[in-house]
mmCIF file with all atom_site columns, C-alpha atoms in Angstrom:
data_model
loop_
_atom_site.group_PDB
_atom_site.id
_atom_site.type_symbol
_atom_site.label_atom_id
_atom_site.label_alt_id
_atom_site.label_comp_id
_atom_site.label_asym_id
_atom_site.label_entity_id
_atom_site.label_seq_id
_atom_site.pdbx_PDB_ins_code
_atom_site.Cartn_x
_atom_site.Cartn_y
_atom_site.Cartn_z
_atom_site.occupancy
_atom_site.B_iso_or_equiv
_atom_site.pdbx_formal_charge
_atom_site.auth_seq_id
_atom_site.auth_comp_id
_atom_site.auth_asym_id
_atom_site.auth_atom_id
_atom_site.pdbx_PDB_model_num
ATOM 1   C CA . LEU A 1 1   ? -0.132  -0.061  0.021   1.00 54.00 ? 927  LEU A CA 1
ATOM 2   C CA . ALA A 1 2   ? 1.227   3.360   -1.028  1.00 61.00 ? 928  ALA A CA 1
ATOM 3   C CA . LYS A 1 3   ? 1.709   5.286   2.511   1.00 80.00 ? 929  LYS A CA 1
ATOM 4   C CA . THR A 1 4   ? 1.741   9.073   2.707   1.00 89.00 ? 930  THR A CA 1
ATOM 5   C CA . THR A 1 5   ? 3.860   11.476  4.877   1.00 92.00 ? 931  THR A CA 1
ATOM 6   C CA . GLN A 1 6   ? 2.625   14.974  5.575   1.00 95.00 ? 932  GLN A CA 1
ATOM 7   C CA . PRO A 1 7   ? 3.972   17.443  7.998   1.00 96.00 ? 933  PRO A CA 1
ATOM 8   C CA . ILE A 1 8   ? 1.770   17.283  11.322  1.00 95.00 ? 934  ILE A CA 1
ATOM 9   C CA . SER A 1 9   ? 1.044   20.833  11.389  1.00 97.00 ? 935  SER A CA 1
ATOM 10  C CA . MET A 1 10  ? 1.419   24.264  9.805   1.00 97.00 ? 936  MET A CA 1
ATOM 11  C CA . ASP A 1 11  ? 0.905   27.871  10.516  1.00 97.00 ? 937  ASP A CA 1
ATOM 12  C CA . SER A 1 12  ? 0.044   30.904  8.337   1.00 97.00 ? 938  SER A CA 1
ATOM 13  C CA . TYR A 1 13  ? -1.610  34.056  8.225   1.00 97.00 ? 939  TYR A CA 1
ATOM 14  C CA . GLU A 1 14  ? -4.682  35.331  6.162   1.00 97.00 ? 940  GLU A CA 1
ATOM 15  C CA . GLY A 1 15  ? -3.964  36.624  2.723   1.00 97.00 ? 941  GLY A CA 1
ATOM 16  C CA . GLN A 1 16  ? -0.956  34.194  2.406   1.00 97.00 ? 942  GLN A CA 1
ATOM 17  C CA . GLU A 1 17  ? -0.793  31.335  -0.153  1.00 97.00 ? 943  GLU A CA 1
ATOM 18  C CA . VAL A 1 18  ? -0.296  27.933  1.827   1.00 98.00 ? 944  VAL A CA 1
ATOM 19  C CA . ASN A 1 19  ? 1.355   24.982  0.182   1.00 98.00 ? 945  ASN A CA 1
ATOM 20  C CA . ILE A 1 20  ? 1.317   21.789  1.991   1.00 97.00 ? 946  ILE A CA 1
ATOM 21  C CA . THR A 1 21  ? 3.518   18.906  0.360   1.00 96.00 ? 947  THR A CA 1
ATOM 22  C CA . CYS A 1 22  ? 2.776   15.118  0.801   1.00 95.00 ? 948  CYS A CA 1
ATOM 23  C CA . SER A 1 23  ? 5.445   12.242  0.140   1.00 94.00 ? 949  SER A CA 1
ATOM 24  C CA . HIS A 1 24  ? 4.282   9.118   -1.321  1.00 91.00 ? 950  HIS A CA 1
ATOM 25  C CA . ASN A 1 25  ? 7.366   7.280   -2.330  1.00 90.00 ? 951  ASN A CA 1
ATOM 26  C CA . ASN A 1 26  ? 5.589   4.019   -2.978  1.00 88.00 ? 952  ASN A CA 1
ATOM 27  C CA . ILE A 1 27  ? 2.839   5.390   -5.335  1.00 88.00 ? 953  ILE A CA 1
ATOM 28  C CA . ALA A 1 28  ? 1.820   2.770   -8.085  1.00 86.00 ? 954  ALA A CA 1
ATOM 29  C CA . THR A 1 29  ? 1.104   3.340   -11.678 1.00 87.00 ? 955  THR A CA 1
ATOM 30  C CA . ASN A 1 30  ? -2.533  3.465   -11.327 1.00 83.00 ? 956  ASN A CA 1
ATOM 31  C CA . ASP A 1 31  ? -2.750  5.291   -8.026  1.00 86.00 ? 957  ASP A CA 1
ATOM 32  C CA . TYR A 1 32  ? -4.653  8.668   -7.830  1.00 87.00 ? 958  TYR A CA 1
ATOM 33  C CA . ILE A 1 33  ? -3.786  11.469  -5.463  1.00 91.00 ? 959  ILE A CA 1
ATOM 34  C CA . THR A 1 34  ? -6.696  13.018  -3.511  1.00 92.00 ? 960  THR A CA 1
ATOM 35  C CA . TRP A 1 35  ? -6.895  15.716  -0.997  1.00 95.00 ? 961  TRP A CA 1
ATOM 36  C CA . TYR A 1 36  ? -9.577  16.258  1.786   1.00 96.00 ? 962  TYR A CA 1
ATOM 37  C CA . GLN A 1 37  ? -10.453 18.904  4.255   1.00 97.00 ? 963  GLN A CA 1
ATOM 38  C CA . GLN A 1 38  ? -11.710 18.190  7.600   1.00 97.00 ? 964  GLN A CA 1
ATOM 39  C CA . PHE A 1 39  ? -13.147 20.945  10.024  1.00 96.00 ? 965  PHE A CA 1
ATOM 40  C CA . PRO A 1 40  ? -13.902 19.882  13.731  1.00 91.00 ? 966  PRO A CA 1
ATOM 41  C CA . SER A 1 41  ? -16.867 17.843  14.430  1.00 90.00 ? 967  SER A CA 1
ATOM 42  C CA . GLN A 1 42  ? -17.571 17.348  10.626  1.00 94.00 ? 968  GLN A CA 1
ATOM 43  C CA . GLY A 1 43  ? -16.737 14.593  8.096   1.00 95.00 ? 969  GLY A CA 1
ATOM 44  C CA . PRO A 1 44  ? -13.969 15.115  5.428   1.00 95.00 ? 970  PRO A CA 1
ATOM 45  C CA . ARG A 1 45  ? -14.685 17.197  2.357   1.00 96.00 ? 971  ARG A CA 1
ATOM 46  C CA . PHE A 1 46  ? -13.155 16.633  -1.069  1.00 94.00 ? 972  PHE A CA 1
ATOM 47  C CA . ILE A 1 47  ? -10.931 19.298  -2.363  1.00 96.00 ? 973  ILE A CA 1
ATOM 48  C CA . ILE A 1 48  ? -9.203  18.323  -5.450  1.00 95.00 ? 974  ILE A CA 1
ATOM 49  C CA . GLN A 1 49  ? -7.758  15.231  -7.220  1.00 92.00 ? 975  GLN A CA 1
ATOM 50  C CA . GLY A 1 50  ? -4.936  14.448  -9.721  1.00 93.00 ? 976  GLY A CA 1
ATOM 51  C CA . TYR A 1 51  ? -2.830  11.907  -11.536 1.00 92.00 ? 977  TYR A CA 1
ATOM 52  C CA . LYS A 1 52  ? -0.027  13.955  -12.722 1.00 90.00 ? 978  LYS A CA 1
ATOM 53  C CA . THR A 1 53  ? 1.162   17.517  -13.540 1.00 88.00 ? 979  THR A CA 1
ATOM 54  C CA . LYS A 1 54  ? -1.065  20.255  -12.092 1.00 95.00 ? 980  LYS A CA 1
ATOM 55  C CA . VAL A 1 55  ? -4.848  20.346  -11.539 1.00 94.00 ? 981  VAL A CA 1
ATOM 56  C CA . THR A 1 56  ? -6.668  23.400  -10.566 1.00 95.00 ? 982  THR A CA 1
ATOM 57  C CA . ASN A 1 57  ? -10.032 24.206  -9.293  1.00 95.00 ? 983  ASN A CA 1
ATOM 58  C CA . GLU A 1 58  ? -11.840 27.006  -7.697  1.00 93.00 ? 984  GLU A CA 1
ATOM 59  C CA . VAL A 1 59  ? -10.467 26.237  -4.322  1.00 92.00 ? 985  VAL A CA 1
ATOM 60  C CA . ALA A 1 60  ? -6.935  24.927  -4.721  1.00 97.00 ? 986  ALA A CA 1
ATOM 61  C CA . SER A 1 61  ? -4.276  23.595  -6.974  1.00 97.00 ? 987  SER A CA 1
ATOM 62  C CA . LEU A 1 62  ? -2.532  20.397  -6.936  1.00 97.00 ? 988  LEU A CA 1
ATOM 63  C CA . PHE A 1 63  ? 0.858   19.962  -8.316  1.00 97.00 ? 989  PHE A CA 1
ATOM 64  C CA . ILE A 1 64  ? 2.473   16.557  -9.048  1.00 96.00 ? 990  ILE A CA 1
ATOM 65  C CA . PRO A 1 65  ? 5.901   16.194  -10.372 1.00 96.00 ? 991  PRO A CA 1
ATOM 66  C CA . ALA A 1 66  ? 7.058   13.932  -13.143 1.00 95.00 ? 992  ALA A CA 1
ATOM 67  C CA . ASP A 1 67  ? 8.035   11.069  -10.637 1.00 94.00 ? 993  ASP A CA 1
ATOM 68  C CA . ARG A 1 68  ? 4.669   11.396  -8.787  1.00 94.00 ? 994  ARG A CA 1
ATOM 69  C CA . LYS A 1 69  ? 6.599   10.680  -5.380  1.00 94.00 ? 995  LYS A CA 1
ATOM 70  C CA . SER A 1 70  ? 5.128   13.692  -3.906  1.00 95.00 ? 996  SER A CA 1
ATOM 71  C CA . SER A 1 71  ? 2.476   16.178  -4.386  1.00 96.00 ? 997  SER A CA 1
ATOM 72  C CA . THR A 1 72  ? 1.915   19.725  -3.195  1.00 97.00 ? 998  THR A CA 1
ATOM 73  C CA . LEU A 1 73  ? -1.558  21.397  -2.200  1.00 98.00 ? 999  LEU A CA 1
ATOM 74  C CA . SER A 1 74  ? -1.624  24.937  -2.738  1.00 98.00 ? 1000 SER A CA 1
ATOM 75  C CA . LEU A 1 75  ? -4.407  27.175  -1.110  1.00 97.00 ? 1001 LEU A CA 1
ATOM 76  C CA . PRO A 1 76  ? -4.213  30.678  -2.481  1.00 94.00 ? 1002 PRO A CA 1
ATOM 77  C CA . ARG A 1 77  ? -4.766  33.767  -0.174  1.00 93.00 ? 1003 ARG A CA 1
ATOM 78  C CA . VAL A 1 78  ? -5.962  31.730  2.893   1.00 97.00 ? 1004 VAL A CA 1
ATOM 79  C CA . SER A 1 79  ? -8.526  33.200  5.106   1.00 96.00 ? 1005 SER A CA 1
ATOM 80  C CA . LEU A 1 80  ? -9.362  32.016  9.037   1.00 97.00 ? 1006 LEU A CA 1
ATOM 81  C CA . SER A 1 81  ? -11.913 29.764  7.667   1.00 96.00 ? 1007 SER A CA 1
ATOM 82  C CA . ASP A 1 82  ? -9.305  27.583  5.971   1.00 97.00 ? 1008 ASP A CA 1
ATOM 83  C CA . THR A 1 83  ? -8.188  26.473  9.417   1.00 97.00 ? 1009 THR A CA 1
ATOM 84  C CA . ALA A 1 84  ? -8.804  22.708  9.321   1.00 97.00 ? 1010 ALA A CA 1
ATOM 85  C CA . VAL A 1 85  ? -6.853  19.488  8.870   1.00 97.00 ? 1011 VAL A CA 1
ATOM 86  C CA . TYR A 1 86  ? -5.923  18.476  5.433   1.00 98.00 ? 1012 TYR A CA 1
ATOM 87  C CA . TYR A 1 87  ? -5.388  14.934  4.407   1.00 96.00 ? 1013 TYR A CA 1
ATOM 88  C CA . CYS A 1 88  ? -3.586  13.494  1.575   1.00 93.00 ? 1014 CYS A CA 1
ATOM 89  C CA . LEU A 1 89  ? -4.374  10.061  -0.079  1.00 90.00 ? 1015 LEU A CA 1
ATOM 90  C CA . VAL A 1 90  ? -3.058  7.932   -2.359  1.00 87.00 ? 1016 VAL A CA 1
ATOM 91  C CA . GLY A 1 91  ? -5.182  4.992   -3.755  1.00 81.00 ? 1017 GLY A CA 1
ATOM 92  C CA . ASP A 1 92  ? -5.498  2.669   -6.382  1.00 71.00 ? 1018 ASP A CA 1
ATOM 93  C CA . GLY A 1 93  ? -8.924  3.264   -7.925  1.00 64.00 ? 1019 GLY A CA 1
ATOM 94  C CA . SER A 1 94  ? -10.081 -0.379  -7.999  1.00 69.00 ? 1020 SER A CA 1
ATOM 95  C CA . SER A 1 95  ? -9.955  -0.978  -4.000  1.00 71.00 ? 1021 SER A CA 1
ATOM 96  C CA . ALA A 1 96  ? -11.674 0.835   -1.093  1.00 67.00 ? 1022 ALA A CA 1
ATOM 97  C CA . SER A 1 97  ? -9.280  -0.771  1.236   1.00 67.00 ? 1023 SER A CA 1
ATOM 98  C CA . LYS A 1 98  ? -6.381  1.125   -0.189  1.00 70.00 ? 1024 LYS A CA 1
ATOM 99  C CA . ILE A 1 99  ? -7.852  4.445   0.903   1.00 77.00 ? 1025 ILE A CA 1
ATOM 100 C CA . ILE A 1 100 ? -5.656  5.487   3.598   1.00 79.00 ? 1026 ILE A CA 1
ATOM 101 C CA . PHE A 1 101 ? -6.055  8.954   5.145   1.00 83.00 ? 1027 PHE A CA 1
ATOM 102 C CA . GLY A 1 102 ? -2.983  9.179   7.415   1.00 80.00 ? 1028 GLY A CA 1
ATOM 103 C CA . SER A 1 103 ? -2.906  11.558  10.177  1.00 84.00 ? 1029 SER A CA 1
ATOM 104 C CA . GLY A 1 104 ? -3.013  14.710  8.117   1.00 94.00 ? 1030 GLY A CA 1
ATOM 105 C CA . THR A 1 105 ? -1.695  18.117  8.449   1.00 97.00 ? 1031 THR A CA 1
ATOM 106 C CA . ARG A 1 106 ? -3.322  20.679  11.055  1.00 97.00 ? 1032 ARG A CA 1
ATOM 107 C CA . LEU A 1 107 ? -3.246  24.115  9.232   1.00 98.00 ? 1033 LEU A CA 1
ATOM 108 C CA . SER A 1 108 ? -3.622  26.771  11.551  1.00 98.00 ? 1034 SER A CA 1
ATOM 109 C CA . ILE A 1 109 ? -4.278  30.408  9.946   1.00 97.00 ? 1035 ILE A CA 1
ATOM 110 C CA . ARG A 1 110 ? -3.937  33.755  12.118  1.00 96.00 ? 1036 ARG A CA 1
ATOM 111 C CA . PRO A 1 111 ? -5.286  37.142  11.512  1.00 95.00 ? 1037 PRO A CA 1
ATOM 112 C CA . GLY B 2 1   ? -29.501 19.165  -1.646  1.00 57.00 ? 320  GLY B CA 1
ATOM 113 C CA . ALA B 2 2   ? -29.538 16.689  1.295   1.00 84.00 ? 321  ALA B CA 1
ATOM 114 C CA . GLY B 2 3   ? -26.106 15.351  1.966   1.00 94.00 ? 322  GLY B CA 1
ATOM 115 C CA . VAL B 2 4   ? -25.036 12.310  3.928   1.00 97.00 ? 323  VAL B CA 1
ATOM 116 C CA . SER B 2 5   ? -26.901 12.151  7.349   1.00 97.00 ? 324  SER B CA 1
ATOM 117 C CA . GLN B 2 6   ? -25.897 10.010  10.375  1.00 98.00 ? 325  GLN B CA 1
ATOM 118 C CA . THR B 2 7   ? -27.709 9.083   13.290  1.00 97.00 ? 326  THR B CA 1
ATOM 119 C CA . PRO B 2 8   ? -27.407 9.346   16.054  1.00 97.00 ? 327  PRO B CA 1
ATOM 120 C CA . SER B 2 9   ? -24.804 11.983  16.463  1.00 97.00 ? 328  SER B CA 1
ATOM 121 C CA . ASN B 2 10  ? -23.918 10.878  19.868  1.00 97.00 ? 329  ASN B CA 1
ATOM 122 C CA . LYS B 2 11  ? -24.263 7.364   21.290  1.00 98.00 ? 330  LYS B CA 1
ATOM 123 C CA . VAL B 2 12  ? -22.994 6.580   24.984  1.00 98.00 ? 331  VAL B CA 1
ATOM 124 C CA . THR B 2 13  ? -23.378 2.974   25.910  1.00 98.00 ? 332  THR B CA 1
ATOM 125 C CA . GLU B 2 14  ? -21.694 0.366   28.326  1.00 97.00 ? 333  GLU B CA 1
ATOM 126 C CA . LYS B 2 15  ? -19.179 -2.218  27.721  1.00 98.00 ? 334  LYS B CA 1
ATOM 127 C CA . GLY B 2 16  ? -20.650 -5.241  26.500  1.00 97.00 ? 335  GLY B CA 1
ATOM 128 C CA . LYS B 2 17  ? -23.631 -3.651  24.927  1.00 98.00 ? 336  LYS B CA 1
ATOM 129 C CA . TYR B 2 18  ? -24.835 -3.795  21.347  1.00 98.00 ? 337  TYR B CA 1
ATOM 130 C CA . VAL B 2 19  ? -25.192 -0.615  19.270  1.00 98.00 ? 338  VAL B CA 1
ATOM 131 C CA . GLU B 2 20  ? -26.274 0.261   15.841  1.00 98.00 ? 339  GLU B CA 1
ATOM 132 C CA . LEU B 2 21  ? -25.246 3.275   13.929  1.00 98.00 ? 340  LEU B CA 1
ATOM 133 C CA . ARG B 2 22  ? -27.260 4.538   11.127  1.00 98.00 ? 341  ARG B CA 1
ATOM 134 C CA . CYS B 2 23  ? -26.320 6.268   7.644   1.00 98.00 ? 342  CYS B CA 1
ATOM 135 C CA . ASP B 2 24  ? -28.483 7.758   5.081   1.00 98.00 ? 343  ASP B CA 1
ATOM 136 C CA . PRO B 2 25  ? -26.298 8.253   1.842   1.00 97.00 ? 344  PRO B CA 1
ATOM 137 C CA . ILE B 2 26  ? -27.095 10.986  -0.834  1.00 96.00 ? 345  ILE B CA 1
ATOM 138 C CA . SER B 2 27  ? -30.018 9.713   -2.965  1.00 94.00 ? 346  SER B CA 1
ATOM 139 C CA . GLY B 2 28  ? -28.928 7.874   -6.077  1.00 92.00 ? 347  GLY B CA 1
ATOM 140 C CA . HIS B 2 29  ? -25.244 7.160   -4.691  1.00 94.00 ? 348  HIS B CA 1
ATOM 141 C CA . THR B 2 30  ? -24.702 3.601   -5.137  1.00 92.00 ? 349  THR B CA 1
ATOM 142 C CA . ALA B 2 31  ? -21.398 3.175   -3.196  1.00 92.00 ? 350  ALA B CA 1
ATOM 143 C CA . LEU B 2 32  ? -21.399 3.616   0.578   1.00 95.00 ? 351  LEU B CA 1
ATOM 144 C CA . TYR B 2 33  ? -18.418 3.557   3.050   1.00 94.00 ? 352  TYR B CA 1
ATOM 145 C CA . TRP B 2 34  ? -17.752 3.428   6.588   1.00 97.00 ? 353  TRP B CA 1
ATOM 146 C CA . TYR B 2 35  ? -14.976 4.732   8.377   1.00 96.00 ? 354  TYR B CA 1
ATOM 147 C CA . ARG B 2 36  ? -13.959 4.974   12.104  1.00 97.00 ? 355  ARG B CA 1
ATOM 148 C CA . GLN B 2 37  ? -11.916 7.929   13.238  1.00 96.00 ? 356  GLN B CA 1
ATOM 149 C CA . SER B 2 38  ? -9.935  8.089   16.508  1.00 94.00 ? 357  SER B CA 1
ATOM 150 C CA . LEU B 2 39  ? -8.966  11.276  18.355  1.00 91.00 ? 358  LEU B CA 1
ATOM 151 C CA . GLY B 2 40  ? -6.056  12.977  16.344  1.00 89.00 ? 359  GLY B CA 1
ATOM 152 C CA . GLN B 2 41  ? -5.774  10.418  13.562  1.00 91.00 ? 360  GLN B CA 1
ATOM 153 C CA . GLY B 2 42  ? -7.461  10.109  10.098  1.00 91.00 ? 361  GLY B CA 1
ATOM 154 C CA . PRO B 2 43  ? -10.310 8.190   9.011   1.00 93.00 ? 362  PRO B CA 1
ATOM 155 C CA . GLU B 2 44  ? -9.610  4.411   9.034   1.00 92.00 ? 363  GLU B CA 1
ATOM 156 C CA . PHE B 2 45  ? -11.368 2.329   6.428   1.00 92.00 ? 364  PHE B CA 1
ATOM 157 C CA . LEU B 2 46  ? -13.934 -0.233  7.663   1.00 95.00 ? 365  LEU B CA 1
ATOM 158 C CA . ILE B 2 47  ? -16.097 -1.419  4.860   1.00 94.00 ? 366  ILE B CA 1
ATOM 159 C CA . TYR B 2 48  ? -17.328 -0.407  1.406   1.00 92.00 ? 367  TYR B CA 1
ATOM 160 C CA . PHE B 2 49  ? -20.852 -1.346  -0.122  1.00 93.00 ? 368  PHE B CA 1
ATOM 161 C CA . GLN B 2 50  ? -21.711 -1.317  -3.910  1.00 91.00 ? 369  GLN B CA 1
ATOM 162 C CA . GLY B 2 51  ? -25.363 -1.327  -4.002  1.00 91.00 ? 370  GLY B CA 1
ATOM 163 C CA . THR B 2 52  ? -26.783 -4.039  -1.442  1.00 93.00 ? 371  THR B CA 1
ATOM 164 C CA . GLY B 2 53  ? -23.317 -6.011  -1.210  1.00 91.00 ? 372  GLY B CA 1
ATOM 165 C CA . ALA B 2 54  ? -20.383 -5.551  0.765   1.00 91.00 ? 373  ALA B CA 1
ATOM 166 C CA . ALA B 2 55  ? -17.607 -5.266  -1.915  1.00 88.00 ? 374  ALA B CA 1
ATOM 167 C CA . ASP B 2 56  ? -14.811 -4.968  0.519   1.00 90.00 ? 375  ASP B CA 1
ATOM 168 C CA . ASP B 2 57  ? -15.147 -5.529  4.329   1.00 93.00 ? 376  ASP B CA 1
ATOM 169 C CA . SER B 2 58  ? -11.137 -5.979  4.870   1.00 92.00 ? 377  SER B CA 1
ATOM 170 C CA . GLY B 2 59  ? -11.263 -2.989  7.161   1.00 93.00 ? 378  GLY B CA 1
ATOM 171 C CA . LEU B 2 60  ? -13.464 -4.412  9.700   1.00 96.00 ? 379  LEU B CA 1
ATOM 172 C CA . PRO B 2 61  ? -11.262 -4.948  12.965  1.00 95.00 ? 380  PRO B CA 1
ATOM 173 C CA . ASN B 2 62  ? -12.942 -8.446  14.078  1.00 95.00 ? 381  ASN B CA 1
ATOM 174 C CA . ASP B 2 63  ? -16.391 -10.411 13.904  1.00 96.00 ? 382  ASP B CA 1
ATOM 175 C CA . ARG B 2 64  ? -17.964 -8.060  16.384  1.00 98.00 ? 383  ARG B CA 1
ATOM 176 C CA . PHE B 2 65  ? -18.413 -5.488  13.726  1.00 98.00 ? 384  PHE B CA 1
ATOM 177 C CA . PHE B 2 66  ? -20.865 -5.930  10.984  1.00 97.00 ? 385  PHE B CA 1
ATOM 178 C CA . ALA B 2 67  ? -22.763 -4.000  8.437   1.00 98.00 ? 386  ALA B CA 1
ATOM 179 C CA . VAL B 2 68  ? -25.830 -4.071  6.425   1.00 97.00 ? 387  VAL B CA 1
ATOM 180 C CA . ARG B 2 69  ? -27.234 -2.170  3.474   1.00 97.00 ? 388  ARG B CA 1
ATOM 181 C CA . PRO B 2 70  ? -30.398 -4.308  2.651   1.00 95.00 ? 389  PRO B CA 1
ATOM 182 C CA . GLU B 2 71  ? -32.084 -2.035  -0.130  1.00 94.00 ? 390  GLU B CA 1
ATOM 183 C CA . GLY B 2 72  ? -29.016 -0.496  -1.489  1.00 92.00 ? 391  GLY B CA 1
ATOM 184 C CA . SER B 2 73  ? -29.622 3.045   0.347   1.00 95.00 ? 392  SER B CA 1
ATOM 185 C CA . VAL B 2 74  ? -29.504 3.137   4.173   1.00 97.00 ? 393  VAL B CA 1
ATOM 186 C CA . SER B 2 75  ? -26.966 1.411   6.032   1.00 98.00 ? 394  SER B CA 1
ATOM 187 C CA . THR B 2 76  ? -26.458 0.164   9.522   1.00 98.00 ? 395  THR B CA 1
ATOM 188 C CA . LEU B 2 77  ? -23.277 -0.407  11.337  1.00 98.00 ? 396  LEU B CA 1
ATOM 189 C CA . LYS B 2 78  ? -23.624 -2.954  14.054  1.00 98.00 ? 397  LYS B CA 1
ATOM 190 C CA . ILE B 2 79  ? -21.238 -3.563  17.003  1.00 98.00 ? 398  ILE B CA 1
ATOM 191 C CA . GLN B 2 80  ? -21.677 -6.328  19.438  1.00 98.00 ? 399  GLN B CA 1
ATOM 192 C CA . ARG B 2 81  ? -20.153 -6.367  22.615  1.00 98.00 ? 400  ARG B CA 1
ATOM 193 C CA . THR B 2 82  ? -18.729 -3.117  22.658  1.00 98.00 ? 401  THR B CA 1
ATOM 194 C CA . GLU B 2 83  ? -15.544 -2.563  24.165  1.00 97.00 ? 402  GLU B CA 1
ATOM 195 C CA . ARG B 2 84  ? -13.962 0.773   25.552  1.00 97.00 ? 403  ARG B CA 1
ATOM 196 C CA . GLY B 2 85  ? -11.456 0.709   22.518  1.00 96.00 ? 404  GLY B CA 1
ATOM 197 C CA . ASP B 2 86  ? -14.527 0.921   20.261  1.00 98.00 ? 405  ASP B CA 1
ATOM 198 C CA . SER B 2 87  ? -14.824 4.453   21.387  1.00 98.00 ? 406  SER B CA 1
ATOM 199 C CA . ALA B 2 88  ? -14.572 6.814   18.285  1.00 98.00 ? 407  ALA B CA 1
ATOM 200 C CA . VAL B 2 89  ? -16.205 8.964   15.679  1.00 98.00 ? 408  VAL B CA 1
ATOM 201 C CA . TYR B 2 90  ? -17.911 6.638   12.924  1.00 98.00 ? 409  TYR B CA 1
ATOM 202 C CA . LEU B 2 91  ? -18.112 8.269   9.563   1.00 98.00 ? 410  LEU B CA 1
ATOM 203 C CA . CYS B 2 92  ? -20.226 7.214   6.666   1.00 97.00 ? 411  CYS B CA 1
ATOM 204 C CA . ALA B 2 93  ? -19.585 8.447   3.250   1.00 95.00 ? 412  ALA B CA 1
ATOM 205 C CA . SER B 2 94  ? -21.195 7.742   -0.324  1.00 95.00 ? 413  SER B CA 1
ATOM 206 C CA . SER B 2 95  ? -20.146 8.270   -3.739  1.00 92.00 ? 414  SER B CA 1
ATOM 207 C CA . LEU B 2 96  ? -22.135 8.148   -7.258  1.00 89.00 ? 415  LEU B CA 1
ATOM 208 C CA . SER B 2 97  ? -20.757 4.977   -8.670  1.00 78.00 ? 416  SER B CA 1
ATOM 209 C CA . GLY B 2 98  ? -18.178 3.492   -6.530  1.00 63.00 ? 417  GLY B CA 1
ATOM 210 C CA . GLY B 2 99  ? -16.611 2.197   -9.732  1.00 65.00 ? 418  GLY B CA 1
ATOM 211 C CA . SER B 2 100 ? -13.308 3.487   -8.582  1.00 66.00 ? 419  SER B CA 1
ATOM 212 C CA . PRO B 2 101 ? -13.386 3.661   -4.830  1.00 64.00 ? 420  PRO B CA 1
ATOM 213 C CA . ALA B 2 102 ? -10.065 5.247   -4.233  1.00 66.00 ? 421  ALA B CA 1
ATOM 214 C CA . GLY B 2 103 ? -10.847 7.702   -7.206  1.00 72.00 ? 422  GLY B CA 1
ATOM 215 C CA . ASP B 2 104 ? -14.466 8.781   -6.633  1.00 81.00 ? 423  ASP B CA 1
ATOM 216 C CA . GLU B 2 105 ? -15.239 11.660  -4.681  1.00 88.00 ? 424  GLU B CA 1
ATOM 217 C CA . GLN B 2 106 ? -16.680 10.607  -1.328  1.00 91.00 ? 425  GLN B CA 1
ATOM 218 C CA . PHE B 2 107 ? -19.233 12.713  0.427   1.00 95.00 ? 426  PHE B CA 1
ATOM 219 C CA . PHE B 2 108 ? -19.142 12.489  4.095   1.00 96.00 ? 427  PHE B CA 1
ATOM 220 C CA . GLY B 2 109 ? -21.757 12.511  6.948   1.00 97.00 ? 428  GLY B CA 1
ATOM 221 C CA . PRO B 2 110 ? -21.085 14.384  10.140  1.00 96.00 ? 429  PRO B CA 1
ATOM 222 C CA . GLY B 2 111 ? -20.233 11.104  12.064  1.00 97.00 ? 430  GLY B CA 1
ATOM 223 C CA . THR B 2 112 ? -21.718 9.450   14.913  1.00 98.00 ? 431  THR B CA 1
ATOM 224 C CA . ARG B 2 113 ? -19.470 9.836   18.269  1.00 98.00 ? 432  ARG B CA 1
ATOM 225 C CA . LEU B 2 114 ? -19.652 6.661   19.872  1.00 98.00 ? 433  LEU B CA 1
ATOM 226 C CA . THR B 2 115 ? -18.401 6.311   23.753  1.00 98.00 ? 434  THR B CA 1
ATOM 227 C CA . VAL B 2 116 ? -17.976 3.051   25.256  1.00 98.00 ? 435  VAL B CA 1
ATOM 228 C CA . LEU B 2 117 ? -17.954 3.366   29.193  1.00 96.00 ? 436  LEU B CA 1
#
């Protein structure tokens, strides 16, 4: 199973760009990279997903280098409401049991 | 539209008791997932349904845990002879097709906080 490694926590300030990097050295050819956000007392919420290169949506960007051994979630101009735990998942689309959330990165945004 | 709902939101029980946790997925979603989340940890996969059948139950920790989805919609997670170590938040998620479990966008409910005294 492809295991992921993320920083335990990060701090930033409102209006800054935040980049959270996830390492997944054992990623398999068919694995997707997916990021979820979780607020206290809520279930995780899908942010973005990619396979290679760059993906951008209205919320974030996901950068994936050619070797796919890492990925970076980029949150532009964060606000206090972006304070949450962010999970990087690497999974083979064929198997639910390979969905591994890990411990996530606790992002704290300050005024 | 309505999201995934879970009931009860909180459940306190005594060691050895039986509990049932309910999940109502988004209408039309054929795939349903159960996860368990302990404090400070990410969700841990338990079981995945595609329609009425359990397509992958490899995450269930032991035979005290069982889940059903008889009509392909609502699902119930059942825990027998509860232990203190079962205390956690139990999350349910659904996705539209489930054809690619690790690739599909999952929509999570708010969870049921189970406390076993």
